[in-house]
Coordinates of C-alpha atoms in Angstrom, one line a residue:
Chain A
X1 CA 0.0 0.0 0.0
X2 CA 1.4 3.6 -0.9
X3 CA 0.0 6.9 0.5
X4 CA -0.4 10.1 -1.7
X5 CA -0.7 13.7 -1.0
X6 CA -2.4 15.9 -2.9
X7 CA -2.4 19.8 -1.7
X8 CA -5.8 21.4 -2.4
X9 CA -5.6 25.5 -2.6
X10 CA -9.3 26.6 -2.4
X11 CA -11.4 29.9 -2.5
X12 CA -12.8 28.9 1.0
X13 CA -9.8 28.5 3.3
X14 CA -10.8 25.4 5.2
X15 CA -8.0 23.4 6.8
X16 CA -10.5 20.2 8.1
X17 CA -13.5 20.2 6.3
X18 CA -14.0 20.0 2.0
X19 CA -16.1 20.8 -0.4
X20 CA -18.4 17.5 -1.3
X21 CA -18.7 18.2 -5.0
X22 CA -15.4 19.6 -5.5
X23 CA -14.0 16.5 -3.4
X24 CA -16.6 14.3 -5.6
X25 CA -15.1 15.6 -8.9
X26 CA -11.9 15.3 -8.1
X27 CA -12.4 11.7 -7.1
X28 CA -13.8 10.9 -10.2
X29 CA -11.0 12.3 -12.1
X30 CA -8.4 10.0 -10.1
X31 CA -10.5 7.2 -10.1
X32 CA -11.3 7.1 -14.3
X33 CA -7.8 8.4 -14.4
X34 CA -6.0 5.8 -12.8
X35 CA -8.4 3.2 -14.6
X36 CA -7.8 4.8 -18.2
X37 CA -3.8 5.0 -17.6
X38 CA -3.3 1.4 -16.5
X39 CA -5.4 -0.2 -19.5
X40 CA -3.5 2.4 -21.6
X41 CA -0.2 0.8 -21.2
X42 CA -1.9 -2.8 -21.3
X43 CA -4.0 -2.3 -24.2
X44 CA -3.3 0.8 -25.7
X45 CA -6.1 2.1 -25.4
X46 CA -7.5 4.2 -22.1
X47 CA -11.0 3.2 -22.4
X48 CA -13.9 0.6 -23.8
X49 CA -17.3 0.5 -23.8
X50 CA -18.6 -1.9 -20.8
X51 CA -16.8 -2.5 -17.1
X52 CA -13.4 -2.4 -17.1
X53 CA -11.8 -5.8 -16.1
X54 CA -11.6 -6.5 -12.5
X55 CA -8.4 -6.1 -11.9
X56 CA -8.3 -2.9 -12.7
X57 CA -11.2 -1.8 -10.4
X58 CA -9.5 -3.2 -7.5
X59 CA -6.2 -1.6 -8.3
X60 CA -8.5 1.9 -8.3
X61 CA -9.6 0.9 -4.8
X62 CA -8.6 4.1 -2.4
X63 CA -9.0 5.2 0.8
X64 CA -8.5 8.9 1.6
X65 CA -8.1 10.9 4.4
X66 CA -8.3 14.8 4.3
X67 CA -6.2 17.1 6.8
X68 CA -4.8 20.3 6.6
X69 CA -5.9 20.7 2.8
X70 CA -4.8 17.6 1.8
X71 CA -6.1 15.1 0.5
X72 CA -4.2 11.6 1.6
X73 CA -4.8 8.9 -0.5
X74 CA -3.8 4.7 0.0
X75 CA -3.8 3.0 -3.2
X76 CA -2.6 -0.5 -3.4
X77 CA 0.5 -1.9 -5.8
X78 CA -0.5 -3.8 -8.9
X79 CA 0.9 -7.2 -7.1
X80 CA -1.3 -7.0 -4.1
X81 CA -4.3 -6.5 -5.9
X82 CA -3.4 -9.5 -9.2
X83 CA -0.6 -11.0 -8.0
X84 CA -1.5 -13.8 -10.1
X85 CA -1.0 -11.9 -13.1
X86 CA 2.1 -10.8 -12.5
X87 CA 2.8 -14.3 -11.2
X88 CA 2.0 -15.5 -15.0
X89 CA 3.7 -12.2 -16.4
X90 CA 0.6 -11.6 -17.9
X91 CA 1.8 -7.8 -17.9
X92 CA 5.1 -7.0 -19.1
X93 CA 4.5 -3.3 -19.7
X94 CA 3.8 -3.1 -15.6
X95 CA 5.6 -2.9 -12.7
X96 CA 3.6 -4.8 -10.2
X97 CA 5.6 -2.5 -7.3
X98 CA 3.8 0.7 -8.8
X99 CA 0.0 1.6 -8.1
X100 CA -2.9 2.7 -10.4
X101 CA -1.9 6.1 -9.4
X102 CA 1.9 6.4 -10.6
X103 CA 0.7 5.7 -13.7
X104 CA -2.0 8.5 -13.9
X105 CA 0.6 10.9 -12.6
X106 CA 2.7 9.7 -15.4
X107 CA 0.0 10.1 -17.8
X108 CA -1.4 13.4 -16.6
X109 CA 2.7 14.9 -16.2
X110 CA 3.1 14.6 -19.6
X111 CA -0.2 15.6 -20.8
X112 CA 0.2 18.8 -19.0
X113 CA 3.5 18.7 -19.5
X114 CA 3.7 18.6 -23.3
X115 CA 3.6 22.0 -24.3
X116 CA 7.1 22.1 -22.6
X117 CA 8.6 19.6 -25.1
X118 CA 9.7 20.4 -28.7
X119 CA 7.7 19.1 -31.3
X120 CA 10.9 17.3 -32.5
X121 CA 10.8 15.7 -28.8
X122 CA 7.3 14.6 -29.0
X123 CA 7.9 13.1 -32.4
X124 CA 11.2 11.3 -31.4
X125 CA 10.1 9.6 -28.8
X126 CA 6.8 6.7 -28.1
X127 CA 6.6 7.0 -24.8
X128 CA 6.1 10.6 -24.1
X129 CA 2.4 11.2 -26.3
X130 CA 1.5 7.4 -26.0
X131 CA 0.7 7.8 -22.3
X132 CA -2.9 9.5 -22.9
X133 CA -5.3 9.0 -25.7
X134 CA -8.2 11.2 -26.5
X135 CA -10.5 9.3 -24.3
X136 CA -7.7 10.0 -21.4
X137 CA -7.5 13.7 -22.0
X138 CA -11.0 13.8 -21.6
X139 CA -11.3 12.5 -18.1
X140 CA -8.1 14.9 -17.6
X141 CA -10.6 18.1 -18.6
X142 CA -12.9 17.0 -15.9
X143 CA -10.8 18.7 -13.3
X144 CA -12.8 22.2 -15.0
X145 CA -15.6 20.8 -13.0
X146 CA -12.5 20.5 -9.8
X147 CA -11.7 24.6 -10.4
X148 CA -15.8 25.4 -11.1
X149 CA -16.2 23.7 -7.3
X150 CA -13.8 26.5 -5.5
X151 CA -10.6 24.7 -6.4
X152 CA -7.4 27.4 -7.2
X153 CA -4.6 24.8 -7.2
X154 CA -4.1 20.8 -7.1
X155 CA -0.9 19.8 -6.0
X156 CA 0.3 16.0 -6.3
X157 CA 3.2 16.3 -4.0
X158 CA 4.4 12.9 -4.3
X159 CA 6.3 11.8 -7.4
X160 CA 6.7 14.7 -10.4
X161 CA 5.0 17.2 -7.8
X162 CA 2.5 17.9 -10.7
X163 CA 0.3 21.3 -10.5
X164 CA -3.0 21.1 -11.8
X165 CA -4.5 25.1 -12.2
X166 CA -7.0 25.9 -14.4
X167 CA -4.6 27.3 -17.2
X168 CA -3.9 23.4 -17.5
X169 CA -7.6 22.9 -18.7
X170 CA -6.6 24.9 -21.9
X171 CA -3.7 22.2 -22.5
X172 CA -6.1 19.6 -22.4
X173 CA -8.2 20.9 -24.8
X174 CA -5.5 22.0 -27.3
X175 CA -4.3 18.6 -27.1
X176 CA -7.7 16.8 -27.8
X177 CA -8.2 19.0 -30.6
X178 CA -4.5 17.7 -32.2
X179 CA -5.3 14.1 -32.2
X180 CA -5.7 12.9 -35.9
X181 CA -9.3 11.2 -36.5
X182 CA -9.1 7.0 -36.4
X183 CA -8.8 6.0 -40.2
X184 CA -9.5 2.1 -41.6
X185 CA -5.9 0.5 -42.6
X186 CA -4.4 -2.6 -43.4
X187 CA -0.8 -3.6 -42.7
X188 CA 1.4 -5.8 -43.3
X189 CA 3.9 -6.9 -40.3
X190 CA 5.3 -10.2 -38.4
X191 CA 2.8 -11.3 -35.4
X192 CA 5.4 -10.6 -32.3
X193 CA 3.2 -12.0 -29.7
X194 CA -0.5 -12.3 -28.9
X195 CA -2.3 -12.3 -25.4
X196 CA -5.3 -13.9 -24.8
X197 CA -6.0 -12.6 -21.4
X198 CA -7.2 -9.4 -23.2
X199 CA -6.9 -9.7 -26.9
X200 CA -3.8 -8.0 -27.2
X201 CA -1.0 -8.5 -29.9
X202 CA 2.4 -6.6 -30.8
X203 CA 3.0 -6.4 -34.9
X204 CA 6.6 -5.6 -36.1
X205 CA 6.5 -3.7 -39.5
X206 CA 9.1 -1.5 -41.1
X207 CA 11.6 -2.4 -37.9
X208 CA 9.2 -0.6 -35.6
X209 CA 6.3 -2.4 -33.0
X210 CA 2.8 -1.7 -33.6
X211 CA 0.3 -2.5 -30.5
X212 CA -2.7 -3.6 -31.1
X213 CA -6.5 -4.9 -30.0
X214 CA -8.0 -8.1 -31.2
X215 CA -12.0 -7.5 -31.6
X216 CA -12.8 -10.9 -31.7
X217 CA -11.5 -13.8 -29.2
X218 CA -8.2 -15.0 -31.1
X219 CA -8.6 -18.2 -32.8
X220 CA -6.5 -21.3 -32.7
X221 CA -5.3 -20.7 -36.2
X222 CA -4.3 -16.9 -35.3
X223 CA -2.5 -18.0 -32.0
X224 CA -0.8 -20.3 -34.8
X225 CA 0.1 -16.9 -36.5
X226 CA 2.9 -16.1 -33.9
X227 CA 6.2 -15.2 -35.2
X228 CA 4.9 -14.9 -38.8
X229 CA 4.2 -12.6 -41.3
X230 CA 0.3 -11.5 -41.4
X231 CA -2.6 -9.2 -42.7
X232 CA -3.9 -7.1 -40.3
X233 CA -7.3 -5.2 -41.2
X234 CA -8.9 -2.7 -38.8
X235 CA -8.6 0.6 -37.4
X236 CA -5.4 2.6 -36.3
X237 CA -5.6 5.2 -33.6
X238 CA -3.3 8.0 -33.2
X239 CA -1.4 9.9 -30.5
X240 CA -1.8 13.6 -30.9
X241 CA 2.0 13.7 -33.2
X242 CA 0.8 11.4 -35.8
X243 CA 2.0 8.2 -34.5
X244 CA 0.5 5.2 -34.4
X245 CA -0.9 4.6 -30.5
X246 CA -3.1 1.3 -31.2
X247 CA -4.9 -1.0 -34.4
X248 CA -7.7 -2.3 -33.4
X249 CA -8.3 -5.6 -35.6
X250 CA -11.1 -6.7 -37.4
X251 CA -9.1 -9.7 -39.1
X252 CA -5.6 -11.6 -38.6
X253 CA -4.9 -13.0 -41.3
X254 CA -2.1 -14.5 -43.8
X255 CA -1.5 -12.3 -46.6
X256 CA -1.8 -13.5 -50.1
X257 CA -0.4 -12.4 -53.8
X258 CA 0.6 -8.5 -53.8
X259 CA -0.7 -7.9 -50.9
X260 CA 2.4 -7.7 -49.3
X261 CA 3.3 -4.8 -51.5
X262 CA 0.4 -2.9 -51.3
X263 CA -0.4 -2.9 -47.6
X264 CA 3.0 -2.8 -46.3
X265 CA 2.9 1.2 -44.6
X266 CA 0.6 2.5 -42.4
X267 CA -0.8 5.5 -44.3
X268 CA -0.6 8.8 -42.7
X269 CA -3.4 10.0 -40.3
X270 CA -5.7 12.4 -41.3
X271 CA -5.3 16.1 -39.2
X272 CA -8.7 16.5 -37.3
Chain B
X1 CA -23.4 26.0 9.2
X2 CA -24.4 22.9 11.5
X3 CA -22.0 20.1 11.3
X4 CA -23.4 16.4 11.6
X5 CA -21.8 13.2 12.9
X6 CA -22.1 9.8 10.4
X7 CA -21.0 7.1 12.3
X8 CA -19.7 4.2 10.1
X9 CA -18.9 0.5 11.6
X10 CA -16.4 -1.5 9.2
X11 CA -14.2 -4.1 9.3
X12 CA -11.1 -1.4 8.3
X13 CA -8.7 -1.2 10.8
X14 CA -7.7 1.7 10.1
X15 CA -10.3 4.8 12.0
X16 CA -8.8 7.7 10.0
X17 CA -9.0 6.9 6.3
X18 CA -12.2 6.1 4.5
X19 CA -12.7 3.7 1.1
X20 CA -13.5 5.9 -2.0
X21 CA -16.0 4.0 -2.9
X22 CA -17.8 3.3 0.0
X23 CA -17.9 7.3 0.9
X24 CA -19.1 7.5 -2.8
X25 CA -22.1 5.6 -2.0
X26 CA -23.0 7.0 1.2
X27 CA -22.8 10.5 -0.3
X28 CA -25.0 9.4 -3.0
X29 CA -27.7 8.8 -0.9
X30 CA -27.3 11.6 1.2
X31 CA -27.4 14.3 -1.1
X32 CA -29.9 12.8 -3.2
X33 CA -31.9 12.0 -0.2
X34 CA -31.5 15.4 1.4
X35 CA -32.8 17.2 -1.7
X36 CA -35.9 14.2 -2.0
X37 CA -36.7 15.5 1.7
X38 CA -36.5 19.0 1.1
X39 CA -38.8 18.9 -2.4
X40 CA -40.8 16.2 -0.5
X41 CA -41.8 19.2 1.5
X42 CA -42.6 21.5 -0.2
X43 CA -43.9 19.9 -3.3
X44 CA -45.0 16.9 -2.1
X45 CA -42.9 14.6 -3.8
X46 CA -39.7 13.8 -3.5
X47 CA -38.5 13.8 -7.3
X48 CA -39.0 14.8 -10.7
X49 CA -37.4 14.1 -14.2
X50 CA -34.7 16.7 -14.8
X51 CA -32.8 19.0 -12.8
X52 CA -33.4 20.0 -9.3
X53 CA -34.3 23.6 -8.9
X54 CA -30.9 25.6 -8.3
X55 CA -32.2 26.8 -4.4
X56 CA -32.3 22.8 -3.8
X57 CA -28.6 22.7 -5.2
X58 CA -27.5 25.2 -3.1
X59 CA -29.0 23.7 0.3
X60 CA -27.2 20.7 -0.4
X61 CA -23.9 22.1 -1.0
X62 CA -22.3 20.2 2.0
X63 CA -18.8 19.9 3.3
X64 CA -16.7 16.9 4.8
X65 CA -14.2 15.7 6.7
X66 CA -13.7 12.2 8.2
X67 CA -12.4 11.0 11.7
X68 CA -12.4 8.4 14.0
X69 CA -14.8 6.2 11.8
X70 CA -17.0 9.1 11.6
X71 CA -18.0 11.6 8.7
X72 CA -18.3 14.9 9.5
X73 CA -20.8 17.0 7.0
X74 CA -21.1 20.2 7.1
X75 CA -24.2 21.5 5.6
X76 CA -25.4 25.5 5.8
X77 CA -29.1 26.1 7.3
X78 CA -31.3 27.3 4.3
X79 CA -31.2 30.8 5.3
X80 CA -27.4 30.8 4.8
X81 CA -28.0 29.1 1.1
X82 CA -31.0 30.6 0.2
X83 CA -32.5 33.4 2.0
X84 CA -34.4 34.3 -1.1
X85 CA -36.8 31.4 0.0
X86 CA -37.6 33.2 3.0
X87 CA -38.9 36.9 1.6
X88 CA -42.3 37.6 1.9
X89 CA -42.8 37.6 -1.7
X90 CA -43.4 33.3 -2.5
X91 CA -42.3 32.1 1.0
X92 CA -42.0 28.7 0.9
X93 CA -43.6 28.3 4.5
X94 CA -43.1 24.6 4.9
X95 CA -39.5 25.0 5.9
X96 CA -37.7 26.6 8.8
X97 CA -35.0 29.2 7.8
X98 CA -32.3 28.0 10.4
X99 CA -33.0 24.3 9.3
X100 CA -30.8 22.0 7.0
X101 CA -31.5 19.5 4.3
X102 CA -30.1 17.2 6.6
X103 CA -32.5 17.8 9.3
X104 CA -35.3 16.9 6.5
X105 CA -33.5 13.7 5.3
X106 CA -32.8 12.9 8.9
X107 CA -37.1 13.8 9.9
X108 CA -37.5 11.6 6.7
X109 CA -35.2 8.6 7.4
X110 CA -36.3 8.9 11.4
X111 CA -39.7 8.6 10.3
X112 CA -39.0 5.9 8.1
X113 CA -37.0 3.7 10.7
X114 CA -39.4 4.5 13.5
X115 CA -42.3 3.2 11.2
X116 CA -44.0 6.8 12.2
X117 CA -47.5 7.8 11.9
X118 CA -46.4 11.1 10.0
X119 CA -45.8 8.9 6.8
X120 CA -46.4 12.1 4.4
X121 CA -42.2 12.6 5.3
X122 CA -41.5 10.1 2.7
X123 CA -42.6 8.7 -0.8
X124 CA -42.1 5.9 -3.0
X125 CA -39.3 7.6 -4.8
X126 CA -37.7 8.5 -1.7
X127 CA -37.7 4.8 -0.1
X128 CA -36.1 3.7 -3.3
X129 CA -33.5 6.0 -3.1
X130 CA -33.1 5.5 0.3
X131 CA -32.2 1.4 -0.4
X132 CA -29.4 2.7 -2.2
X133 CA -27.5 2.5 0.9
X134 CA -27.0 -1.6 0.2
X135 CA -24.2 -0.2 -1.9
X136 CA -22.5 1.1 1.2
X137 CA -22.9 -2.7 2.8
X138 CA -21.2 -4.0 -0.6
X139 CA -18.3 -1.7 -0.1
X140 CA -17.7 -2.7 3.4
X141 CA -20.0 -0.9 5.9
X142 CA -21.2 -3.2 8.4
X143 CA -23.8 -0.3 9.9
X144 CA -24.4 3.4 9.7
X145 CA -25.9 5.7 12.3
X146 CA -27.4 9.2 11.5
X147 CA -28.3 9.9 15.0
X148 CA -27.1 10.7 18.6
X149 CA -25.9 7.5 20.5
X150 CA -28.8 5.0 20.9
X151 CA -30.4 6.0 18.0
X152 CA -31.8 3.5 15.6
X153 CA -29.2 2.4 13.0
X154 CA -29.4 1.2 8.9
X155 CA -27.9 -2.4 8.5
X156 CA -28.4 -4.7 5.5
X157 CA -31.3 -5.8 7.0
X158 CA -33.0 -2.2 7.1
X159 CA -32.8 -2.4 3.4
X160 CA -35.8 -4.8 3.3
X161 CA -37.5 -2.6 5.6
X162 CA -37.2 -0.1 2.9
X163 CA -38.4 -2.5 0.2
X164 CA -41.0 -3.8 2.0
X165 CA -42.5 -0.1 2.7
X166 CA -42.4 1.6 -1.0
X167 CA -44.4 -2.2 -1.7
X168 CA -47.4 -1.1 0.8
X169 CA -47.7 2.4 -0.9
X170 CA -50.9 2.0 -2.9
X171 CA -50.6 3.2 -6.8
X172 CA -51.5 6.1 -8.2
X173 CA -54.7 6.3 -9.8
X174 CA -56.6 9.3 -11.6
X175 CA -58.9 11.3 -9.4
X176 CA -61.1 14.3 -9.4
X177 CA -61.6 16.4 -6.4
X178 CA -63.9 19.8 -5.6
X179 CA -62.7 21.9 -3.2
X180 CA -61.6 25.9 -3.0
X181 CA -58.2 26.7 -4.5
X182 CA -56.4 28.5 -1.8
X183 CA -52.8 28.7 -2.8
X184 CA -51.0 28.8 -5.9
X185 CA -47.2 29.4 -5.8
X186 CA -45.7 30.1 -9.3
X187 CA -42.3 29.3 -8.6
X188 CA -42.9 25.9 -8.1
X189 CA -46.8 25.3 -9.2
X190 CA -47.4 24.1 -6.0
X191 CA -51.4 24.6 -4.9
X192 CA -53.5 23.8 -1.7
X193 CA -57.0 22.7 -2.2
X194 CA -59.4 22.5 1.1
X195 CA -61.8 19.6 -0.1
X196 CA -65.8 19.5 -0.2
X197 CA -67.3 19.1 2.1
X198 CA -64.5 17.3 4.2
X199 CA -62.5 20.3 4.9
X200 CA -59.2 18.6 4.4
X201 CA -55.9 20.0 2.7
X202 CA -54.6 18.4 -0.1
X203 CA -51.4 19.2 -1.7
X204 CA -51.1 19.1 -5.6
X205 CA -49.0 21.0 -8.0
X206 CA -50.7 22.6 -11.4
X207 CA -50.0 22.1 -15.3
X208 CA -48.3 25.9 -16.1
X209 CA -51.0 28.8 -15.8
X210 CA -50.8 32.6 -16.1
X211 CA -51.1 35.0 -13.4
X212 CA -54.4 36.0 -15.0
X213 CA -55.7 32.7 -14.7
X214 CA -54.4 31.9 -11.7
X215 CA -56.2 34.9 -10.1
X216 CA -59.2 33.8 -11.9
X217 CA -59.3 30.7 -9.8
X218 CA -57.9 31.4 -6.6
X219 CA -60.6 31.5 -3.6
X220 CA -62.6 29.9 -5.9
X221 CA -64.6 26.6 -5.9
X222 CA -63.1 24.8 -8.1
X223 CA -62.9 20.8 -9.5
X224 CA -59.6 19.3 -10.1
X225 CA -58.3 16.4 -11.9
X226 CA -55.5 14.8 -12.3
X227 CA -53.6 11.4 -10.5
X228 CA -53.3 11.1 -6.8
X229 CA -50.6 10.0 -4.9
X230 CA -50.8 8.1 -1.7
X231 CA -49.1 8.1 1.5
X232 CA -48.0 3.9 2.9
X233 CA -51.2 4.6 5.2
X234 CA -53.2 5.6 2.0
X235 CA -53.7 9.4 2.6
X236 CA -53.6 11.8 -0.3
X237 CA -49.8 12.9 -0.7
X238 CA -50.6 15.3 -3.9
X239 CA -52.7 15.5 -7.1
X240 CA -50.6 16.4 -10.4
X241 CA -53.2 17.9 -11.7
X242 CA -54.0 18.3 -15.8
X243 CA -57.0 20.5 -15.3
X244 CA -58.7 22.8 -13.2
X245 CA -61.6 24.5 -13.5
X246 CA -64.8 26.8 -12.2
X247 CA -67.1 24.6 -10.6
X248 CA -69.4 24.3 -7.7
X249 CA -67.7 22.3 -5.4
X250 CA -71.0 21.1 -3.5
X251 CA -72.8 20.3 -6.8
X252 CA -70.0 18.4 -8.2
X253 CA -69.2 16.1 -5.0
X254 CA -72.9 15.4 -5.0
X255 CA -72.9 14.1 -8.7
X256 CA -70.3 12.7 -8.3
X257 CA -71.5 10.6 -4.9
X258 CA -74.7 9.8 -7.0
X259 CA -72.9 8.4 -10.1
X260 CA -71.2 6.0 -7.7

């Protein structure tokens, strides 16, 4: 279990007591945070229509505590909530010593962050504008609702030592606004490795890795795939530079005649 | 400001931090259930499709803190949030200026627990929203007590007490009803009809009217109709009405008695 501060600068000094909503909104923004950063790294993508698996709920079980404008939260680590997943090393991308919330700070550092990095920066590297998605920033620009409830400041004093104010809102929106519209695609690449604990696979094309989502349940025949070269047809997502963030994969399948020539680059995405 | 004490029995060891999700839940039902008991009063039901009116916002506005395995809310009295309600002009005379929503919800849930005779301090809607505290009991409460020490306490068990109630409220049916119209608020359509040739007030709130027709009406004998709402003991709570109009009151009761 790790504890969190966060520092919250309001209208109304208060030292003891907070505001419901604004402690309501904030909560939410934590909460669908921390969900929407772990299942980014897992499965590239920050969120899905339905309940999220359960794993992930119970690594977005808090506690708080609230004294002298703060706000203390107790998350668990990854391994005391699945430990059985990392048993398996279901989750490479993790770090079962980390919590739900490291991640988010990550995620919401850099988002806010980002304006502070060269566009040659943000291009160069996969890490830095793969950590949020649109879906992500989203849930990020609910902390408007955070500064609308008498917030002036949010402080997370553990890790980066983040400041949320309500300039930051205005980075959130600039960003959403950069990500390049999903576009239908089909590449060519070598099938890396699959997962079937959530659908996931990792495509090699052009020397680079491409993450992806499975929509259907992977068949025998596309586990079978592994370490060969295959068709992928579906949809590829975008990180607000251009680059490709996740496919999401209507079909796996072995390429035939010219294919391989024609479908061998992922096109460029469309400025939205 | 008036500051209430939640006490909340779990199995956490630890008396100083609270689960996010459980605190989620309980404040779920608590400011939904505050505003119910605040419009229960002075509209006679507890809630509507759409937004709450921005007065009932405001008197929920509460504040927290949490301590010892208790939740301290803070909650203004209504003349702090809205002293508006108070002016001459449309006084909403059914509530006290130096109360809280939490003394209604607490009136309301008191009544509930205690099985109370004054059973027009809760509604259908309100005893659904009040079994929304099983979600608390899913998240690890064990019990919850709104009141001083002694006073009754909401288990997993009360939440079939709850059920059990909003089953013995008897449906709504349509009704018509002669009487003088002797109140009509515009702000929230709200109207008080003293019944022939009972003499009883019944609460009901109107279809939208102009002043001019309001003023045609008011003092007025008058024959309403619209569907009736019932208390769990079967008294009238309110009629939504869908028409109102000029009428002897005497004439029509007796017609009415004759056709049945």
């Amino acid at each position: 279990m790790q504890t969190y501060q966060i520092e919250i600068e309001t209208i109304e000094p208060s030292y003891q007591m907070i505001s419901v909503t604004l402690l309501q909104a904030l909560l939410w923004v934590i909460t669908e945070g921390s969900k929407g950063a772990l299942r980014l790294c897992t499965e590239g993508r920050s969120t899905v229509r339905g309940a999220p698996p359960q794993w992930i709920k119970h690594a977005t079980n808090f506690s708080i505590a609230f004294k002298d404008k703060k706000l203390y939260i107790q998350s668990p680590t990854l391994y005391e909530v699945a430990p059985e997943l990392f048993n398996q090393e279901e989750f490479a991308e993790l770090n079962s010593e980390r919590t739900s919330l490291d991640y988010f700070q990550d995620s919401l550092a850099t988002a806010v962050l980002s304006s502070q990095f060269s566009q040659q920066e943000m291009e160069e590297s996969y890490m830095l504008d793969s950590l949020y998605d649109k879906a992500l920033l989203e849930v990020f620009y609910g902390f408007h609702r955070v500064f609308h409830q008498g917030a002036k400041s949010i402080r997370f004093l553990n890790g980066n030592g983040i400041q949320m104010t309500p300039d930051s809102i205005s980075t959130f929106r600039k960003l959403k606004s950069v990500v390049p519209y999903p576009c239908q695609i089909k590449i060519i690449g070598i099938l890396d490795s699959i997962r079937n604990y959530d659908r996931t696979f990792n495509l090699t094309t052009n020397a680079r890795m491409l993450r992806g989502v499975s929509k259907n349940m992977l068949s025998k025949e596309t586990q079978d795939l592994v370490g060969k070269e295959v068709l992928i047809s579906g949809t590829a997502y975008f990180t607000s530079t251009g680059k490709a963030l996740r496919i999401e994969a209507d079909k796996i399948s072995v390429p035939e005649g010219n294919e391989r020539i024609l479908w061998e680059k992922l096109p460029l995405p469309a400025i939205s | 400001m008036q500051i209430y004490s939640i006490k909340i029995e779990n199995q956490s060891v630890d008396s100083h931090t609270i689960s996010v999700t459980l605190l989620q839940a309980l404040l779920s039902v608590l400011i939904e259930g505050s505003k119910g008991a605040l419009r229960l009063r002075t509209e006679g039901r507890s809630m509507v499709r759409g937004a709450p009116p921005q007065w009932i916002k405001s008197a929920t506005t509460f504040s927290m803190a949490f301590k010892d395995k208790q939740l301290q809310i803070g909650s203004p009295t209504l003349y702090e949030s809205v002293p508006e309600l108070f002016h001459e002009n449309e006084k909403m005379e059914e509530l006290q200026p130096e109360s809280t929503a939490i003394d209604y919800f607490q009136e309301s849930l008191a009544a509930v627990l205690n099985n109370e005779l004054e059973d027009s301090l809760y509604d259908k809607a309100l005893l659904e929203l009040l079994q929304g505290f099983r979600h608390t009991f899913h998240q690890g409460a064990d019990s919850i007590n709104f009141f001083e020490e002694g006073g009754p306490e909401i288990t997993l068990e009360t939440i079939k007490h709850f059920k059990d109630l909003a089953d013995s409220i008897p449906p709504s049916r349509r009704v018509k009803m002669a009487g003088r119209l002797e109140q009509v608020r515009s702000n929230d359509r709200t109207f008080k009809l003293i019944t022939t040739p009972n003499n009883i007030i019944v609460k009901g709130i109107t279809q939208p009217m102009t002043q001019k027709e309001v003023q045609a009406l008011l003092g007025k004998e008058v024959l309403i109709s619209g569907i009736a709402f019932y208390t769990a003991s079967g008294k009238t709570l309110r009629i939504e009405t869908d028409q109102i109009s000029l009428a002897n009151a005497r004439e029509e009761y007796e017609r009415v008695i004759r056709e049945l």
